[in-house]
Coordinates of C-alpha atoms and ligand atoms in Angstrom, one line a residue:
M171 CA 0.1 0.1 0.0
V172 CA 1.0 3.6 -0.6
V173 CA -0.4 5.9 1.9
T174 CA -0.3 9.7 1.9
I175 CA -0.6 11.6 5.1
A176 CA -2.0 14.9 4.1
N177 CA -4.0 17.9 5.5
Q178 CA -3.1 21.3 4.2
K179 CA -3.7 22.8 7.7
G180 CA -0.3 23.3 9.3
G181 CA 0.8 21.6 12.5
V182 CA -1.8 18.9 12.7
G183 CA 0.5 16.0 13.2
K184 CA 1.2 14.7 9.6
T185 CA 4.9 14.5 10.1
T186 CA 4.6 12.9 13.6
T187 CA 2.1 10.4 12.1
A188 CA 4.3 9.7 8.9
I189 CA 7.3 9.0 11.1
N190 CA 5.8 6.9 13.7
L191 CA 3.5 4.8 11.3
A192 CA 6.6 4.1 9.2
A193 CA 8.6 3.3 12.2
A194 CA 5.8 1.0 13.5
L195 CA 5.5 -0.9 10.2
S196 CA 9.2 -1.4 10.1
L197 CA 9.2 -2.8 13.7
R198 CA 6.5 -5.1 12.5
G199 CA 9.1 -6.4 10.0
K200 CA 7.5 -4.8 6.9
S201 CA 9.9 -3.4 4.4
T202 CA 8.9 0.3 4.5
L203 CA 9.8 3.4 2.5
L204 CA 9.2 6.8 4.0
I205 CA 8.9 9.6 1.2
D206 CA 9.4 12.9 2.7
L207 CA 7.7 15.6 0.5
D208 CA 8.1 18.5 2.9
P209 CA 10.9 21.0 2.0
Q210 CA 11.4 21.3 5.8
G211 CA 12.7 17.8 5.7
N212 CA 11.6 17.0 9.3
S213 CA 10.7 13.4 8.7
T214 CA 13.9 12.8 6.8
L215 CA 15.8 13.8 9.9
S216 CA 14.3 11.4 12.3
F217 CA 15.8 8.5 10.4
V218 CA 18.9 9.8 8.6
D219 CA 21.7 12.2 9.2
R220 CA 21.8 15.4 7.1
E221 CA 25.4 14.6 6.1
T222 CA 24.4 11.3 4.5
V223 CA 21.9 13.0 2.2
E224 CA 23.5 13.5 -1.1
F225 CA 20.6 13.6 -3.4
S226 CA 17.0 14.3 -2.5
V227 CA 13.6 13.7 -3.8
Y228 CA 14.0 17.1 -5.8
E229 CA 16.5 15.6 -8.0
A230 CA 14.3 12.5 -8.9
F231 CA 11.4 14.8 -9.6
A232 CA 13.4 17.2 -11.7
N233 CA 16.0 15.0 -13.5
P234 CA 14.8 12.4 -16.0
D235 CA 18.0 10.4 -15.6
C236 CA 17.6 10.1 -11.8
S237 CA 15.5 7.2 -10.5
L238 CA 14.0 7.0 -6.9
S239 CA 16.5 4.2 -6.1
D240 CA 19.3 6.7 -6.7
V241 CA 18.2 9.0 -3.8
I242 CA 16.9 6.3 -1.3
V243 CA 18.9 6.3 1.9
P244 CA 18.5 3.2 4.2
S245 CA 18.0 4.4 7.8
D246 CA 21.1 3.5 9.9
R247 CA 18.7 3.7 13.1
Q248 CA 15.8 1.6 12.0
E249 CA 15.8 -1.8 10.4
N250 CA 13.5 -2.4 7.4
L251 CA 13.1 1.3 6.9
S252 CA 14.3 3.5 3.9
V253 CA 13.8 7.1 3.4
V254 CA 13.4 9.2 0.3
P255 CA 14.9 12.5 1.9
A256 CA 13.7 16.1 1.3
R257 CA 15.8 19.2 1.4
I258 CA 14.9 22.9 1.1
S259 CA 15.5 22.8 -2.6
L260 CA 12.2 21.0 -2.9
A261 CA 10.5 24.3 -2.4
K262 CA 11.5 25.3 -5.8
L263 CA 10.1 22.2 -7.6
E264 CA 6.8 23.8 -8.5
A265 CA 8.5 26.5 -10.6
R266 CA 10.8 23.9 -12.1
L267 CA 7.9 21.9 -13.4
V268 CA 5.7 24.6 -14.8
G269 CA 4.3 23.6 -18.0
E270 CA 5.6 20.0 -18.0
I271 CA 2.7 18.0 -19.1
D272 CA 3.3 15.0 -16.7
A273 CA 4.0 17.1 -13.6
H274 CA 1.3 15.6 -11.5
F275 CA 2.5 12.1 -12.4
R276 CA 6.1 12.2 -11.6
L277 CA 6.0 10.5 -8.2
K278 CA 3.7 7.7 -9.4
D279 CA 6.1 6.9 -12.3
L280 CA 9.2 7.1 -10.1
L281 CA 7.5 4.8 -7.5
A282 CA 6.2 2.2 -10.1
P283 CA 9.4 0.1 -10.1
L284 CA 9.6 -0.1 -6.3
T285 CA 6.2 -1.2 -5.0
E286 CA 7.3 -4.8 -4.8
K287 CA 10.4 -4.1 -2.9
Y288 CA 8.6 -1.9 -0.4
P289 CA 5.0 -3.3 0.2
Y290 CA 4.4 -0.3 2.6
V291 CA 5.2 3.3 1.5
V292 CA 4.3 6.3 3.6
I293 CA 4.3 9.8 2.2
D294 CA 4.6 12.9 4.5
C295 CA 3.2 16.0 2.7
P296 CA 3.7 19.7 3.1
P297 CA 0.9 22.0 4.4
T298 CA -0.4 22.9 1.1
L299 CA -2.6 21.4 -1.8
G300 CA 0.0 22.2 -4.3
L301 CA 1.8 20.0 -6.7
L302 CA 3.7 17.9 -4.2
T303 CA 0.6 16.9 -2.3
V304 CA -1.1 16.2 -5.6
N305 CA 1.7 14.1 -6.8
A306 CA 1.4 12.2 -3.6
L307 CA -2.4 11.7 -4.1
V308 CA -1.8 10.5 -7.7
A309 CA 0.9 8.0 -6.6
S310 CA -1.2 6.6 -3.6
T311 CA -3.6 3.7 -3.0
H312 CA -4.7 5.3 0.3
L313 CA -5.1 8.7 2.1
L314 CA -4.8 9.2 5.7
I315 CA -6.0 12.6 7.1
P316 CA -4.8 13.6 10.5
I317 CA -7.1 16.2 12.2
Q318 CA -5.9 18.0 15.2
S319 CA -8.4 17.9 18.1
S320 CA -8.7 21.6 18.4
Y321 CA -11.3 24.4 18.0
F322 CA -11.0 24.8 14.2
A323 CA -10.4 21.1 13.6
L324 CA -12.5 20.7 10.4
E325 CA -11.6 24.0 8.8
G326 CA -10.1 23.3 5.3
T327 CA -11.0 19.7 5.1
D328 CA -13.6 20.4 2.4
D329 CA -10.9 21.9 0.2
L330 CA -8.8 18.7 0.8
L331 CA -11.8 16.3 0.0
E332 CA -12.5 18.4 -3.2
T333 CA -8.8 17.9 -4.4
V334 CA -9.2 14.2 -3.6
E335 CA -12.4 14.3 -5.8
K336 CA -10.5 15.9 -8.7
V337 CA -7.6 13.4 -8.4
R338 CA -10.1 10.4 -8.4
A339 CA -12.0 11.9 -11.5
R340 CA -9.1 11.4 -13.8
A341 CA -5.5 10.6 -12.5
N342 CA -6.3 8.1 -9.8
P343 CA -9.8 6.7 -9.5
A344 CA -8.6 3.9 -7.1
L345 CA -7.5 6.4 -4.4
D346 CA -9.2 5.3 -1.1
I347 CA -9.5 7.4 2.1
L348 CA -8.1 4.9 4.5
G349 CA -9.3 7.0 7.5
V350 CA -9.3 10.2 9.5
L351 CA -7.0 10.4 12.6
I352 CA -7.8 12.4 15.6
T353 CA -4.5 13.8 17.0
M354 CA -3.3 15.7 20.0
H355 CA -6.5 14.8 21.7
D356 CA -7.2 15.6 25.2
R357 CA -10.2 13.5 26.3
R358 CA -10.3 15.0 29.8
T359 CA -11.7 18.3 28.6
S360 CA -15.5 18.8 27.4
L361 CA -14.0 20.8 24.5
G362 CA -12.0 17.7 23.5
R363 CA -15.0 15.4 23.7
D364 CA -17.1 17.8 21.6
I365 CA -14.6 18.0 18.9
Q366 CA -14.3 14.3 18.8
S367 CA -18.1 14.0 18.4
E368 CA -18.1 16.7 15.7
I369 CA -15.5 14.8 13.6
N370 CA -17.5 11.4 14.2
K371 CA -20.6 13.2 12.9
V372 CA -18.8 14.4 9.7
F373 CA -16.7 11.3 9.0
G374 CA -18.5 8.5 10.6
A375 CA -16.9 5.1 10.1
K376 CA -13.9 6.7 8.3
V377 CA -12.5 7.8 11.8
F378 CA -9.9 5.5 13.0
K379 CA -10.8 3.9 16.4
T380 CA -7.3 4.7 17.5
I381 CA -7.0 8.3 18.7
I382 CA -3.6 9.9 19.3
S383 CA -3.6 11.6 22.6
K384 CA -1.8 14.8 23.4
N385 CA 1.6 13.3 24.7
V386 CA 4.6 15.2 25.8
R387 CA 7.0 12.5 24.7
L388 CA 5.6 12.7 21.2
E389 CA 6.2 16.4 21.3
E390 CA 9.8 15.9 22.3
S391 CA 10.8 13.1 20.0
P392 CA 11.6 15.0 16.9
A393 CA 14.0 17.3 18.6
Y394 CA 16.0 14.1 19.4
R395 CA 15.6 12.8 15.8
E396 CA 13.9 9.7 17.1
S397 CA 10.7 7.8 16.5
I398 CA 8.5 7.4 19.6
F399 CA 9.4 3.8 19.7
S400 CA 13.0 4.3 20.3
F401 CA 12.6 7.6 22.2
A402 CA 10.0 6.6 24.7
P403 CA 8.9 3.0 24.0
N404 CA 6.6 2.9 27.0
S405 CA 4.8 6.1 26.4
K406 CA 1.1 6.5 25.7
G407 CA 2.4 8.2 22.4
A408 CA 4.2 4.7 21.4
S409 CA 0.9 2.7 22.3
D410 CA -1.2 5.1 20.4
Y411 CA 0.9 4.8 17.3
Y412 CA 1.4 1.0 17.6
S413 CA -2.4 0.6 17.8
L414 CA -2.8 3.0 14.6
C415 CA -0.4 0.7 12.7
E416 CA -2.6 -2.3 13.6
E417 CA -5.6 -0.6 12.3
V418 CA -3.9 0.7 9.1
M419 CA -2.8 -2.9 8.4
D420 CA -6.3 -4.3 9.1
R421 CA -8.0 -1.6 6.8
A422 CA -5.6 -1.9 3.9
Ligands
LIG108 P1 3.4 21.0 9.2 O1 2.1 21.3 8.5 O2 4.1 22.3 9.6 O3 4.3 20.0 8.3 P2 2.6 18.7 10.7 O4 1.1 18.6 10.3 O5 3.6 17.9 10.1 O6 3.0 20.2 10.5 P3 3.7 17.9 13.2 O7 5.0 18.5 12.7 O8 3.6 16.5 13.1 O9 2.6 18.5 12.3 O10 3.2 18.3 14.6 C1 3.2 19.7 15.0 C2 3.7 19.9 16.4 O11 2.9 19.2 17.3 C3 5.1 19.3 16.5 O12 5.9 20.2 17.4 C4 4.9 18.0 17.2 O13 6.0 17.5 18.0 C5 3.7 18.2 17.9 N1 2.8 17.0 18.3 C6 2.4 16.3 17.1 N2 1.6 15.2 17.7 C7 1.6 15.5 19.0 C8 0.8 14.7 20.2 N3 0.1 13.6 19.9 N4 0.9 15.2 21.3 C9 1.7 16.5 21.6 N5 2.4 17.2 20.6 C10 2.4 16.7 19.3
LIG109 MG1 5.0 18.3 8.6

């Protein structure tokens, strides 16, 4: 399965989910590829050192002689996990591909030879609905939408779903919404519980049973460039993401 983690709203837990879902899958012994499509490169740095990144996904997108295998870096920290790294250069991709007729299909084509080697591919998106996110949606079998348990939780999801419909209409009719994931949830407050029931009302059975609680260890782990499973294996964050991984594997 190729699963895109997308929501154009910033700071909702996309990268945290991409990192820890990819880590959980690889800990389950699944050969996993994490593709970082955010120019900030945050998910890249949780598994590989900046110095080991010679080429990035930008080169694969922009240079017809470059394949995805040329840029993949196996993680030296996590068995069964490889990363397609991003660097800040990715921010100029949109300008570089202007007018290219296959601009939306680049990632799909790049990924095609690798789906057997990596039965699980996880794609971390930037907080936009631009060319990178559309490339991810075109290349994916599934979409996972993280929604932050906060006052404006559902703001912008209409635009995301509209983009999904456009992608389904032509480029990728098979794209399936795997699920909606409630993140940074605080079940002790009535606001938290209200937001949860609002999300359930809108998305029904699409909402994952697993809810990611607000957890300080999850907040800290990126600063130490680790997944939650190596940083704090006994934390609530680790058990939440482990259970998400189970649910993802069941739903796929
Ligand atoms: P962007 O749109 O900028 O790419 P994002 O959607 O990828 O953001 P993250 O970077 O995963 O969001 O998370 C935003 C911030 O919230 C980070 O500082 C992260 O450490 C923190 N965070 C994520 N999940 C949790 C959680 N369950 N509990 C507490 N903090 C969290
Ligand atoms: Mg991010």
